[in-house]
Structure formats: C-alpha cells, structure tokens
Tab-separated table of C-alpha atoms and ligand atoms in Angstrom:
chain	number	residue	atom	x	y	z
A	293	MET	CA	-3.234	32.050	-11.101
A	294	LYS	CA	-5.281	29.094	-9.909
A	295	LYS	CA	-3.542	26.289	-8.046
A	296	THR	CA	-3.851	22.852	-9.629
A	297	ILE	CA	-5.044	19.718	-7.848
A	298	THR	CA	-4.185	16.407	-9.505
A	299	PHE	CA	-6.409	13.431	-8.704
A	300	ILE	CA	-4.941	9.974	-9.339
A	301	PHE	CA	-7.113	6.909	-9.896
A	302	PRO	CA	-5.564	3.450	-10.309
A	303	MET	CA	-7.975	1.201	-12.184
A	304	TYR	CA	-8.162	-2.540	-12.528
A	305	ASN	CA	-11.453	-3.822	-13.962
A	306	GLU	CA	-13.395	-0.741	-12.908
A	307	ALA	CA	-15.519	-0.299	-16.069
A	308	GLN	CA	-18.768	-0.268	-14.090
A	309	ASN	CA	-17.481	2.364	-11.689
A	310	ILE	CA	-16.200	4.911	-14.210
A	311	ALA	CA	-19.534	6.651	-14.907
A	312	PRO	CA	-20.632	6.996	-11.255
A	313	LEU	CA	-17.111	8.029	-10.249
A	314	TRP	CA	-16.919	10.692	-12.931
A	315	LYS	CA	-20.336	12.015	-11.887
A	316	GLU	CA	-19.086	12.482	-8.320
A	317	LEU	CA	-15.854	14.007	-9.550
A	318	GLN	CA	-17.730	16.558	-11.609
A	319	SER	CA	-19.620	17.712	-8.539
A	320	ILE	CA	-16.320	17.912	-6.620
A	321	GLN	CA	-14.869	19.913	-9.498
A	322	LYS	CA	-17.700	22.433	-9.114
A	323	LYS	CA	-17.069	22.704	-5.387
A	324	ILE	CA	-13.388	23.433	-5.915
A	325	SER	CA	-13.839	25.784	-8.851
A	326	ASN	CA	-11.227	28.123	-7.391
A	327	TYR	CA	-8.665	25.439	-8.280
A	328	LYS	CA	-7.738	23.870	-11.575
A	329	ALA	CA	-8.457	20.137	-11.442
A	330	GLU	CA	-6.535	17.470	-13.332
A	331	PHE	CA	-7.598	13.811	-13.323
A	332	ILE	CA	-5.174	11.001	-14.079
A	333	PHE	CA	-6.675	7.573	-14.665
A	334	VAL	CA	-4.175	4.716	-14.747
A	335	ASN	CA	-5.446	1.543	-16.355
A	336	ASP	CA	-3.549	-1.360	-14.788
A	337	PHE	CA	-4.113	-3.792	-17.695
A	338	SER	CA	-7.804	-4.329	-16.952
A	339	LYS	CA	-9.515	-7.289	-18.542
A	340	ASP	CA	-12.812	-5.444	-19.018
A	341	ASN	CA	-13.359	-2.341	-21.171
A	342	THR	CA	-12.002	0.129	-18.595
A	343	LEU	CA	-9.493	1.514	-21.121
A	344	LYS	CA	-12.068	2.048	-23.885
A	345	LEU	CA	-14.383	3.918	-21.506
A	346	LEU	CA	-11.496	6.033	-20.227
A	347	GLN	CA	-10.401	6.895	-23.746
A	348	SER	CA	-13.857	8.050	-24.787
A	349	LEU	CA	-14.212	10.062	-21.562
A	350	ALA	CA	-10.835	11.693	-22.141
A	351	LYS	CA	-11.894	12.724	-25.659
A	352	LYS	CA	-14.748	14.723	-24.156
A	353	GLU	CA	-13.016	16.043	-21.054
A	354	PRO	CA	-9.841	18.094	-21.412
A	355	THR	CA	-9.037	17.728	-17.679
A	356	ILE	CA	-8.515	13.964	-17.987
A	357	LYS	CA	-5.264	12.167	-18.690
A	358	VAL	CA	-5.211	8.432	-19.313
A	359	LEU	CA	-2.297	6.072	-18.854
A	360	SER	CA	-2.387	2.391	-19.635
A	361	PHE	CA	0.130	-0.260	-18.590
A	362	SER	CA	1.551	-3.018	-20.801
A	363	ARG	CA	0.648	-5.588	-18.125
A	364	ASN	CA	-0.829	-5.755	-14.640
A	365	TYR	CA	1.701	-4.074	-12.346
A	366	GLY	CA	-0.515	-3.711	-9.290
A	367	HIS	CA	-2.088	-0.843	-7.410
A	368	GLN	CA	1.098	0.641	-5.934
A	369	LEU	CA	2.821	1.017	-9.294
A	370	ALA	CA	-0.351	2.325	-10.943
A	371	VAL	CA	-0.421	5.107	-8.360
A	372	THR	CA	3.324	5.677	-8.858
A	373	ALA	CA	2.811	6.162	-12.613
A	374	GLY	CA	0.091	8.713	-11.836
A	375	GLN	CA	2.438	10.511	-9.447
A	376	ASP	CA	5.117	10.666	-12.146
A	377	LEU	CA	2.692	12.315	-14.552
A	378	ALA	CA	1.064	14.671	-12.021
A	379	THR	CA	1.643	18.395	-12.471
A	380	GLY	CA	-0.547	19.664	-9.612
A	381	ASP	CA	0.410	21.804	-6.621
A	382	ALA	CA	-1.235	19.028	-4.629
A	383	VAL	CA	-1.873	15.398	-5.538
A	384	VAL	CA	-4.834	13.408	-4.225
A	385	ILE	CA	-4.651	9.610	-4.434
A	386	MET	CA	-7.936	7.731	-4.304
A	387	ASP	CA	-9.391	4.306	-5.104
A	388	SER	CA	-11.662	4.149	-8.133
A	389	ASP	CA	-14.431	1.996	-6.629
A	390	LEU	CA	-15.858	4.858	-4.536
A	391	GLN	CA	-14.773	3.188	-1.293
A	392	ASP	CA	-12.842	6.396	-0.720
A	393	PRO	CA	-15.614	9.035	-0.961
A	394	PRO	CA	-14.435	11.857	-3.276
A	395	GLU	CA	-16.018	14.527	-1.060
A	396	VAL	CA	-13.431	13.713	1.648
A	397	SER	CA	-10.872	15.259	-0.706
A	398	LEU	CA	-12.388	18.649	0.172
A	399	ASP	CA	-11.245	18.136	3.781
A	400	LEU	CA	-7.838	16.982	2.563
A	401	ILE	CA	-7.457	20.143	0.472
A	402	GLN	CA	-8.537	22.317	3.396
A	403	LYS	CA	-5.847	20.798	5.646
A	404	TRP	CA	-3.282	21.264	2.893
A	405	GLU	CA	-4.222	24.949	2.703
A	406	GLU	CA	-3.640	25.107	6.481
A	407	GLY	CA	-0.029	24.170	5.777
A	408	TYR	CA	0.191	20.373	5.915
A	409	ASP	CA	2.228	18.558	3.267
A	410	VAL	CA	0.711	15.116	3.738
A	411	VAL	CA	-2.940	14.752	4.704
A	412	TYR	CA	-3.936	11.132	4.982
A	413	ALA	CA	-7.519	9.930	5.218
A	414	LYS	CA	-7.805	7.674	8.230
A	415	ARG	CA	-10.531	5.031	8.349
A	416	ARG	CA	-12.961	5.457	11.200
A	417	LYS	CA	-14.496	2.148	10.261
A	418	TYR	CA	-13.769	-0.486	7.659
A	419	LYS	CA	-16.200	-1.840	5.124
A	420	THR	CA	-14.699	-5.109	3.970
A	421	ASN	CA	-15.093	-8.716	4.956
A	422	PHE	CA	-14.383	-9.842	8.503
A	423	ILE	CA	-11.028	-11.529	7.833
A	424	LYS	CA	-9.699	-8.638	5.732
A	425	GLU	CA	-10.806	-6.172	8.390
A	426	LYS	CA	-9.202	-8.011	11.310
A	427	SER	CA	-5.984	-8.851	9.468
A	428	ALA	CA	-5.653	-5.223	8.295
A	429	TRP	CA	-6.228	-4.022	11.864
A	430	LEU	CA	-3.502	-6.343	13.177
A	431	PHE	CA	-1.105	-5.643	10.301
A	432	TYR	CA	-1.215	-1.860	10.742
A	433	ARG	CA	-0.525	-2.205	14.455
A	434	ILE	CA	2.379	-4.625	14.046
A	435	LEU	CA	3.887	-2.457	11.302
A	436	CYS	CA	3.516	0.673	13.418
A	437	LYS	CA	5.305	-1.052	16.332
A	438	ILE	CA	8.231	-2.472	14.380
A	439	SER	CA	8.839	0.032	11.600
A	440	SER	CA	11.581	2.594	11.763
A	441	VAL	CA	9.245	5.355	10.540
A	442	ASN	CA	5.962	6.426	12.005
A	443	ILE	CA	3.434	4.862	9.618
A	444	PRO	CA	-0.084	5.833	10.752
A	445	VAL	CA	-2.504	2.999	11.540
A	446	ASP	CA	-5.794	2.376	9.664
A	447	THR	CA	-4.653	4.440	6.720
A	448	GLY	CA	-4.543	3.295	3.118
A	449	ASP	CA	-3.229	5.256	0.177
A	450	PHE	CA	-6.151	7.699	0.187
A	451	ARG	CA	-4.264	10.919	0.869
A	452	LEU	CA	-3.180	14.307	-0.341
A	453	LEU	CA	0.478	15.047	-1.031
A	454	SER	CA	1.889	18.489	-1.616
A	455	LYS	CA	3.907	18.948	-4.783
A	456	ARG	CA	7.174	18.855	-2.899
A	457	VAL	CA	6.272	15.544	-1.203
A	458	ASN	CA	5.169	14.099	-4.541
A	459	ASP	CA	8.464	15.205	-6.103
A	460	GLU	CA	10.456	13.694	-3.213
A	461	MET	CA	8.593	10.397	-3.573
A	462	LYS	CA	9.693	10.159	-7.203
A	463	LYS	CA	13.277	9.825	-5.967
A	464	TYR	CA	12.390	6.566	-4.213
A	465	LYS	CA	13.079	4.000	-6.899
A	466	GLU	CA	12.255	0.749	-5.108
A	467	ASN	CA	10.312	-1.828	-7.099
A	468	SER	CA	8.570	-3.325	-4.076
A	469	ARG	CA	6.735	-0.161	-3.241
A	470	PHE	CA	4.782	0.610	-0.099
A	471	LEU	CA	3.636	4.148	-0.826
A	472	ARG	CA	2.104	4.928	2.544
A	473	GLY	CA	5.460	4.126	4.151
A	474	ILE	CA	7.398	6.223	1.647
A	475	SER	CA	5.146	9.237	2.130
A	476	SER	CA	5.657	8.955	5.903
A	477	LEU	CA	9.399	8.653	5.374
A	478	VAL	CA	9.563	11.896	3.401
A	479	GLY	CA	8.558	13.861	6.497
A	480	PHE	CA	7.260	17.465	6.621
A	481	LYS	CA	4.041	18.311	8.450
A	482	GLN	CA	1.563	15.440	8.267
A	483	THR	CA	-1.946	15.098	9.629
A	484	ALA	CA	-5.048	12.924	9.420
A	485	VAL	CA	-8.647	13.456	8.389
A	486	LEU	CA	-11.129	10.841	9.624
A	487	PHE	CA	-13.620	9.223	7.257
A	488	ASP	CA	-15.951	6.235	6.966
A	489	ARG	CA	-14.827	3.825	4.275
A	490	LYS	CA	-17.735	2.730	2.135
A	491	ASP	CA	-18.562	-0.499	0.334
A	492	ARG	CA	-17.124	-1.076	-3.125
A	493	LEU	CA	-19.749	0.281	-5.530
A	494	ASN	CA	-19.539	-2.306	-8.342
A	495	GLY	CA	-17.353	-5.266	-9.227
A	496	ASN	CA	-14.967	-7.260	-7.085
A	497	THR	CA	-11.813	-6.406	-5.206
A	498	GLY	CA	-8.676	-6.507	-7.350
A	499	TYR	CA	-6.624	-7.137	-4.217
A	500	THR	CA	-6.484	-10.905	-4.080
A	501	PHE	CA	-5.175	-12.556	-0.927
A	502	LEU	CA	-1.743	-12.943	-2.544
A	503	LYS	CA	-1.599	-9.286	-3.607
A	504	SER	CA	-2.539	-8.170	-0.075
A	505	LEU	CA	0.089	-10.505	1.399
A	506	LYS	CA	2.735	-9.112	-0.969
A	507	LEU	CA	1.827	-5.576	0.057
A	508	ALA	CA	2.057	-6.518	3.738
A	509	ILE	CA	5.477	-8.142	3.232
A	510	ASP	CA	6.689	-5.160	1.189
A	511	GLY	CA	5.530	-2.899	4.012
A	512	ILE	CA	7.362	-4.851	6.678
A	513	THR	CA	10.582	-5.660	4.820
A	514	GLY	CA	10.786	-2.171	3.333
A	515	PHE	CA	10.506	-0.388	6.642
A	516	SER	CA	11.796	-2.710	9.337
A	517	VAL	CA	14.580	-5.156	10.121
A	518	ALA	CA	12.725	-6.409	13.194
A	519	PRO	CA	12.087	-9.854	11.598
A	520	ILE	CA	15.869	-10.375	11.236
A	521	ARG	CA	16.389	-9.367	14.857
A	522	LEU	CA	13.704	-11.909	15.775
A	523	ILE	CA	15.981	-14.622	14.351
A	524	SER	CA	18.839	-13.714	16.699
A	525	LEU	CA	16.420	-13.435	19.594
A	526	LEU	CA	14.877	-16.847	18.938
A	527	GLY	CA	18.371	-18.336	18.519
A	528	ALA	CA	19.382	-16.990	21.909
A	529	VAL	CA	16.178	-18.256	23.553
A	530	PHE	CA	16.578	-21.781	22.133
A	531	ALA	CA	20.288	-21.918	22.995
A	532	PHE	CA	19.452	-20.976	26.565
A	533	LEU	CA	16.580	-23.472	26.757
A	534	SER	CA	18.739	-26.311	25.424
A	535	PHE	CA	21.388	-25.505	28.005
A	536	VAL	CA	18.819	-25.570	30.850
A	537	ILE	CA	17.223	-28.815	29.645
A	538	GLY	CA	20.554	-30.543	28.982
A	539	PHE	CA	21.935	-29.492	32.358
A	540	SER	CA	18.811	-30.665	34.207
A	541	TYR	CA	19.066	-34.117	32.521
A	542	VAL	CA	22.650	-34.425	33.767
A	543	ILE	CA	21.579	-33.513	37.304
A	544	ILE	CA	18.602	-35.915	37.221
A	545	SER	CA	20.677	-38.848	36.011
A	546	ILE	CA	23.416	-38.147	38.579
A	547	LEU	CA	20.913	-37.889	41.427
A	548	THR	CA	18.611	-40.762	40.500
A	549	GLY	CA	20.873	-42.858	38.290
A	550	ALA	CA	17.991	-43.034	35.811
A	551	ASN	CA	18.689	-43.734	32.170
A	552	ILE	CA	16.600	-40.990	30.534
A	553	SER	CA	14.862	-42.263	27.416
A	554	GLY	CA	12.820	-40.172	25.037
A	555	TRP	CA	12.520	-41.072	21.406
A	556	ALA	CA	9.270	-39.117	21.026
A	557	SER	CA	10.601	-35.923	22.587
A	558	THR	CA	13.800	-36.124	20.528
A	559	ILE	CA	11.900	-36.474	17.257
A	560	THR	CA	9.500	-33.682	18.213
A	561	ALA	CA	12.382	-31.385	19.071
A	562	ILE	CA	14.111	-32.151	15.760
A	563	TYR	CA	10.987	-31.408	13.727
A	564	PHE	CA	10.187	-28.329	15.770
A	565	LEU	CA	13.649	-26.841	15.455
A	566	GLY	CA	13.843	-27.860	11.784
A	567	GLY	CA	10.592	-25.988	11.189
A	568	ILE	CA	11.780	-22.919	13.072
A	569	GLN	CA	15.048	-22.916	11.134
A	570	LEU	CA	13.294	-23.106	7.772
A	571	LEU	CA	10.957	-20.308	8.825
A	572	MET	CA	13.894	-18.151	9.850
A	573	LEU	CA	15.691	-18.946	6.589
A	574	GLY	CA	12.521	-17.841	4.834
A	575	ILE	CA	12.617	-14.497	6.640
A	576	LEU	CA	16.269	-14.029	5.649
A	577	GLY	CA	15.336	-15.097	2.126
A	578	GLU	CA	12.665	-12.385	1.943
A	579	TYR	CA	15.300	-9.722	2.538
A	580	ILE	CA	17.812	-11.357	0.192
A	581	GLY	CA	15.122	-11.621	-2.492
A	582	ARG	CA	14.480	-7.912	-2.085
A	583	ILE	CA	18.198	-7.153	-2.461
A	584	PHE	CA	18.222	-9.242	-5.634
A	585	ILE	CA	15.121	-7.622	-7.167
A	586	GLU	CA	16.245	-4.114	-6.324
A	587	SER	CA	19.788	-4.762	-7.594
A	588	LEU	CA	18.372	-5.552	-11.045
A	589	ASN	CA	17.236	-1.938	-11.118
A	590	ARG	CA	14.471	-2.659	-13.586
A	591	PRO	CA	12.092	0.070	-14.731
A	592	LEU	CA	9.076	0.318	-12.427
A	593	TYR	CA	6.475	-0.019	-15.170
A	594	THR	CA	5.973	0.054	-18.932
A	595	ILE	CA	3.371	2.268	-20.531
A	596	ASP	CA	1.385	0.989	-23.464
A	597	TYR	CA	-0.787	4.022	-24.094
A	598	GLU	CA	-0.657	7.575	-22.820
A	599	GLU	CA	-3.459	9.934	-23.688
A	600	SER	CA	-1.559	13.104	-22.877
A	601	ARG	CA	0.924	12.156	-25.606
A	602	LEU	CA	-1.839	12.581	-28.176
A	603	LYS	CA	-2.406	16.216	-27.358
B	757	LIG	N1	-6.073	-1.805	-8.478
B	757	LIG	C1	-5.086	-1.698	-9.451
B	757	LIG	N2	-4.371	-2.825	-9.787
B	757	LIG	C2	-4.592	-4.046	-9.207
B	757	LIG	C3	-5.572	-4.125	-8.179
B	757	LIG	C4	-6.289	-2.983	-7.841
B	757	LIG	O1	-4.861	-0.627	-9.992
B	757	LIG	O2	-3.909	-4.998	-9.562
B	757	LIG	C5	-6.850	-0.595	-8.105
B	757	LIG	C6	-8.368	-0.778	-8.082
B	757	LIG	O3	-8.950	-0.543	-9.347
B	757	LIG	C7	-8.804	0.244	-7.047
B	757	LIG	C8	-7.621	0.282	-6.084
B	757	LIG	O4	-6.503	-0.256	-6.790
B	757	LIG	O5	-8.971	1.540	-7.610
B	757	LIG	C9	-7.890	-0.540	-4.827
B	757	LIG	O6	-8.180	-1.869	-5.184
B	757	LIG	P1	-9.420	-2.671	-4.620
B	757	LIG	O7	-10.601	-1.786	-4.466
B	757	LIG	O8	-9.608	-3.839	-5.524
B	757	LIG	O9	-8.850	-3.149	-3.219
B	757	LIG	P2	-9.597	-3.145	-1.792
B	757	LIG	O10	-10.267	-1.809	-1.659
B	757	LIG	O11	-10.559	-4.260	-1.855
B	757	LIG	O12	-8.490	-3.364	-0.824
B	758	LIG	MG1	-11.645	-1.094	-2.974
C-alpha cells in the first residue's frame, strides 16, 4: 500500500497564489507518484475570495481538503488545524505564497525515508525586507541561546513531520503556539535541508509587525524563563551599584567634608530605575498573562466550513 503524504497550506488572502501554487503542486504530485498525496488548505478568514477558489478547486480535485476558520486565528493555529485533520504517514507544512518552493519537499521526503522524524527546511538566504531579515536573524540566535530546547536557527515552519511527531504535537494544547519550538521539543531524529527562500509570488505579507512580535514573544515565553532570571540579575547588579555609589559618597564627604549636591542625578536615577522596574514588571506580566490565557483552556480555533465533511 502506498504511503500518504499530507501537505498543509495556511492561507490568508492568498487568492492570487492558489492557481500557481496548485500548478506546482500537481507537478510535485507527479514526481511523488509512488506516494498518495493529500492537500489540506486552511483558510484563515481571508478577506479576498480565497475560500471560493479553494472550494471550486476541491470540487474538481479529490485529493484536496478545505478548512475555513470562523475568524482570523493566525498562521500558527491555521497550521495546527491542518495537523489535526492530517491523515498522512508524513506531514509537510509550507507557506502558500511560494516563498517555500514546493520542490524542496522532495528533499524533505527523501530525508524522512532515511529515517528522520523531523526534517526542517533551513533558509540559506532570506528574501524579505532588510529590517525583517535582520530582526529574524537576531531573534533566532537569541532564542537558540536562551531556550531550554534546541530550536534550530533560520528555520520557519517549512518542515516535514512524521506521523508520530504530528500525533505527539496534537497533545500540546497551548493557545500561544510556537510550532517550530514544539516540534523540536518532541524529539526523535531531526535534521535540516538547506534551501533558498524566494520572494512572495503575489499579494502582501499577512504577518504584520504586531503578528511577528507576538510570535517572537510566544517563542521566547513558551520556551525560556531567561527573561525572568534577567530580572533577578538586574536587581542584584543595581543593588550592588547603589551600595558602591552610596559608600563612595560617605567616604568622599568624610574625607573632603563636601556637601554632595545632585538634584539632576537624583531625578535621572529615579526615572531610570522607574523605567527599568516597569519594564521588568512587563516581563513578569507577559508570563502571568500567558498563565491566565492558558488557564482559560479555550478551544484553539473554531471551524466555519470543512470540505471533508461534505464527502
Ligand atoms: N497566514 C495565515 N494567517 C495569517 C497570516 C498569514 O494563515 O494571519 C499564512 C499566509 O497565507 C502564508 C503563511 O501564513 O501562507 C505565511 O505568511 P506570510 O507569507 O504572510 O508571512 P511572511 O512569509 O511574510 O513571514
Ligand atoms: Mg510569506
């Protein structure tokens, strides 16, 4: 019996990319004809006619499943919904704007056949704007340094997961999801395949600055308590500094008899420490907010329309 490969595509306003994407996927399907292919398209409440196009495609193509959310839940949850529906022996997660070239999935499948459970596609070079590129570069390196699991650098969600990894990931119920961290956390044999990330084919990025920032914060708070440790460390440093400065003032005034004045330095110190304290409270608040959100235990997403239900 043929093994099944499930391909998952999260989609937010990707109407213009559906036809070219499907064309590429058909040629991939031919190249992997010794497998059964299944394609899951998850419409993340697009404002354009992504859903309509997907529905008409699914009518023609029996290998396509379509899911549609009741509101915009974001990329990570769109992929999660695809993972929940996937039936394949391996699951390939890819962006829908052709930035992740579908032919790279052939290399991912090959590595999987060699016995790897997670094969992630690692970016040899980025193709985004300068700020996004540099901030992503820095973010991946900071996260790699401070996280408790080994999250590979320069790697997005473009990856292959074996069925057992996909099934394990379903047990992770957190709302603030950082899938690349979770798939590292699951373990098993993992490896990388290098690729050149292309330009987005049509349309604009759905990852606004705020969405990228949320993902970065989810990545850090979900996989590291280093920011909380930073608070204790900074507290210790400032306590020590204040002791040194205070003690040196005492010595100076004893030795010289000078009456040390300093309105400006006092005010600056108050504002500076006030700022630091608020920042540190903010870091604590991030973790407390996470505890709150996760304690509500809300469902991860709500489905409005599911094509596979119609069959
Ligand atoms: N996406 C989504 N929901 C969103 C934003 C994006 O499902 O709220 C999808 C999008 O259609 C694409 C993938 O997630 O398939 C990556 O998004 P995008 O290409 O906009 O991000 P970038 O590549 O610019 O980081
Ligand atoms: Mg993109």
